């Protein structure tokens, strides 16, 4: 495909943009051919291309270059150059970057700390490291992020972990096969109540409350319902649960429209910061290390752009690993607080990420694992979510839990890519866990559902 | 006499403004009891909670922030954080585009409807049905069918600013005085020439009124649409600042939205004065 | 043969009828089987009470309305629609308010002669504006003009297209007496100078006497008829100031007023045996004929 630049008979014409082709038209034809062939490209092609570039930088005049090659012979010339220029490394870098089907990407996010890995990967350079030019776009709400992702305005997006399951099954939207190859954060949510309820710490006193969650298909909804039901409160009849976009939650709490919410941060901490509410309970107290938000893309995007997808996922996994280290949290808080990202005071974001926070009742609480980051999308997470969707009547009839979980939560891919970026993935793709002391067996979701007293099936 | 009136009105306006600012300032002064707080805890809390500062910003907070925006209206700190000037340009651009398309559709269609009693009767139910639909009700449908949020926003501007212009054009055209039409008839004026030399100038004031109503609606709609779609524009700016509970910026946005809306309306009012004829 | 059959019948209204649907169903006949004619260069006026269909007759002549039955013939051709040959001066001026005086007149001129250059159109328009005495006001908008000046523009516009017939729908009724008089003089002067054929609707007996050569009397509607056609006995060179000094003036005036006051209503009930809709009687009231009805020169 490319002429050997070490062949002195070859003239490096400068008649086109890259100087390689007789005319611009030929140059473009070559570019098209190049992209078509990219999948089967050999390392040698890249080596020639890189070497040629280096050579031209050294000898801008064609005649000089030919004289140089004549004198030394092609292979000696290559060896001579590589002695002072790391041809092998350059080739590798070039091959990696070129193999990407698409380099300029748009990734959508909702301004909450759950999106930390997706957001921070931009200012802290994780996307660039994997050869991507990613623009992270703030979206106004979950329905918008869903529609913009379905409409391909976003290549991939931050979603609530139940959303890709719901989209795949066509619940609340047209069925489109979706994948969620990475969980972004675990824990990191909280139940916040209005200050006037500071003496009602027992959920049994909450009858008649109006509570908000960010979306119907959210861990927040399922966790809140679970928590209420375990405390004997029927979430459908004893209280009102509303979907309210996170940015509106504090304003609504201040206006006394709602009594509290189970919300993502920084909403909880912001309510405390403004003296509007107090943190009743961290979500880790319901289910420690529960997944919350995920990184999602359509199956179509994954299939059409396997290399880009891998690079994107590697960036996220990398960023997630970085975010999981406590010592990096302050730096991250500063990187994601500005108006371009979360648009929150740094103090608020810092309290969420470091786990040293004011609870709104005058105490400084230290909970290092208030939020943590672990990319691994256990299939059992998906099964638990599906079980709750069924428990609360969002899906009906028979559900093939294992199949949907495998199709959407790409645990196998994540395992492979985690290894590639030097992390140690878990050895299994499912794990058992317990929610409020009750063990969940992912192999028997139906039994699990029927074991609850309050349910809609 | 009239200059005296203008002067007195100006003084009164200024006094009212000063009173408003003073009342605002007094209402938002630092108030409320400051709870005794552990200093370490206080560090983690916002000013509202620690100093009892009103959650509502005072006029001087707003003025300072306005100055900050005016100093640097065109900054670009990434896809989600751009200067107020850039956001306004996006919004005005969208409004202009959607509105222009609406003008191109509404005026010829209004002409046809106004000229033909049959079309008028046949289309009237649809127009009456479509007219009161809220812009936000169109948004999900637009997003779903058009599959592009930028185009959807423009579509919503288009569809919402269409009706007042359509109705007014049809009405203006239908109510051109019979005698003017008779003049044209007795002079054997060809239909196209009649449309441009008699009907259009006769209906122009009514059409312009519709256009003024429409530009007002378009400007209302863009803010709502951008809040929903996000990305860029003054509506997104409001949403983003609300997200941060930055009431100062929300107030500034309100001022700016009002100001631009007024300018758009005044621009059309000027055009209207140009085509209005005394009767 | 009736007298008028021998003359140059320039305009001929032949058995026209006009009916409107009634609100509760059925039809109202404004008039039917209406006949009369006008000669070239003649000034005709039509007098009758409101609702007798005068305006409808004028609209039919203008081509703005079509008769339900019968035909109106001008210069040997049936009227099928409006024509630049027939100019209308509207009661309400009907000036285009967004155009200047010159613009209004030029609009008519350029409609008449679409191929003319802008200069030529302007010259023609200015000539007509001068003719009606509005020179110096040509750049004013109609709203800046008095009622009389507006109607002058209307006249200039009608004259500018050099029509075969000038149709006037109570052109001076909205004006004060002084202005009306002046304008009547102007119109009479222009018509005499150019030999313009004209047809005018009026309520004003004196106006008819001063301007018209022939006055068509219509009975009350619905079902209006042409009661008779009055041949003006006054000399052609009559002036407005000394009109009442003309020997035949009072005879004519009394005849007309008598018609408007009583006969327009009662005519239907006491139709003379000799009356024919097709050939309405022609009368010429003069001082020598003490009573109008005696002087009928009916063609029976």
Short mmCIF file of N, CA and C in Angstrom, two decimals, chain A residues 12 14 54-66 68-69 81:
data_model
loop_
_atom_site.label_atom_id
_atom_site.label_comp_id
_atom_site.label_asym_id
_atom_site.label_seq_id
_atom_site.Cartn_x
_atom_site.Cartn_y
_atom_site.Cartn_z
N UNK A 12 9.63 11.03 -3.53
CA UNK A 12 8.59 11.49 -2.61
C UNK A 12 8.05 12.81 -3.14
N UNK A 14 5.84 16.03 -3.81
CA UNK A 14 5.13 16.92 -2.87
C UNK A 14 3.90 17.55 -3.52
N UNK A 54 9.76 10.38 9.22
CA UNK A 54 11.01 10.74 9.91
C UNK A 54 12.07 11.14 8.89
N UNK A 55 12.13 10.32 7.84
CA UNK A 55 13.14 10.53 6.82
C UNK A 55 12.96 11.88 6.14
N UNK A 56 11.69 12.21 5.88
CA UNK A 56 11.46 13.48 5.21
C UNK A 56 11.82 14.66 6.11
N UNK A 57 11.58 14.49 7.40
CA UNK A 57 11.97 15.54 8.32
C UNK A 57 13.49 15.73 8.31
N UNK A 58 14.19 14.63 8.17
CA UNK A 58 15.65 14.72 8.18
C UNK A 58 16.18 15.31 6.88
N UNK A 59 15.61 14.85 5.76
CA UNK A 59 16.09 15.30 4.44
C UNK A 59 14.94 15.92 3.66
N UNK A 60 14.67 17.20 3.89
CA UNK A 60 13.54 17.81 3.18
C UNK A 60 13.72 17.78 1.67
N UNK A 61 14.95 17.76 1.21
CA UNK A 61 15.18 17.75 -0.24
C UNK A 61 15.28 16.30 -0.71
N UNK A 62 14.47 15.98 -1.69
CA UNK A 62 14.40 14.61 -2.19
C UNK A 62 15.77 14.05 -2.60
N UNK A 63 16.54 14.89 -3.32
CA UNK A 63 17.83 14.44 -3.86
C UNK A 63 18.78 14.02 -2.74
N UNK A 64 18.74 14.81 -1.67
CA UNK A 64 19.62 14.49 -0.53
C UNK A 64 19.29 13.14 0.06
N UNK A 65 17.96 12.92 0.17
CA UNK A 65 17.51 11.67 0.77
C UNK A 65 17.98 10.48 -0.06
N UNK A 66 17.82 10.68 -1.40
CA UNK A 66 18.23 9.57 -2.27
C UNK A 66 19.73 9.32 -2.19
N UNK A 68 21.56 9.85 0.38
CA UNK A 68 21.78 9.20 1.68
C UNK A 68 21.49 7.70 1.60
N UNK A 69 20.37 7.38 0.95
CA UNK A 69 19.97 5.98 0.84
C UNK A 69 20.94 5.22 -0.05
N UNK A 81 18.70 5.26 11.37
CA UNK A 81 17.70 6.19 11.91
C UNK A 81 17.17 5.68 13.24
#
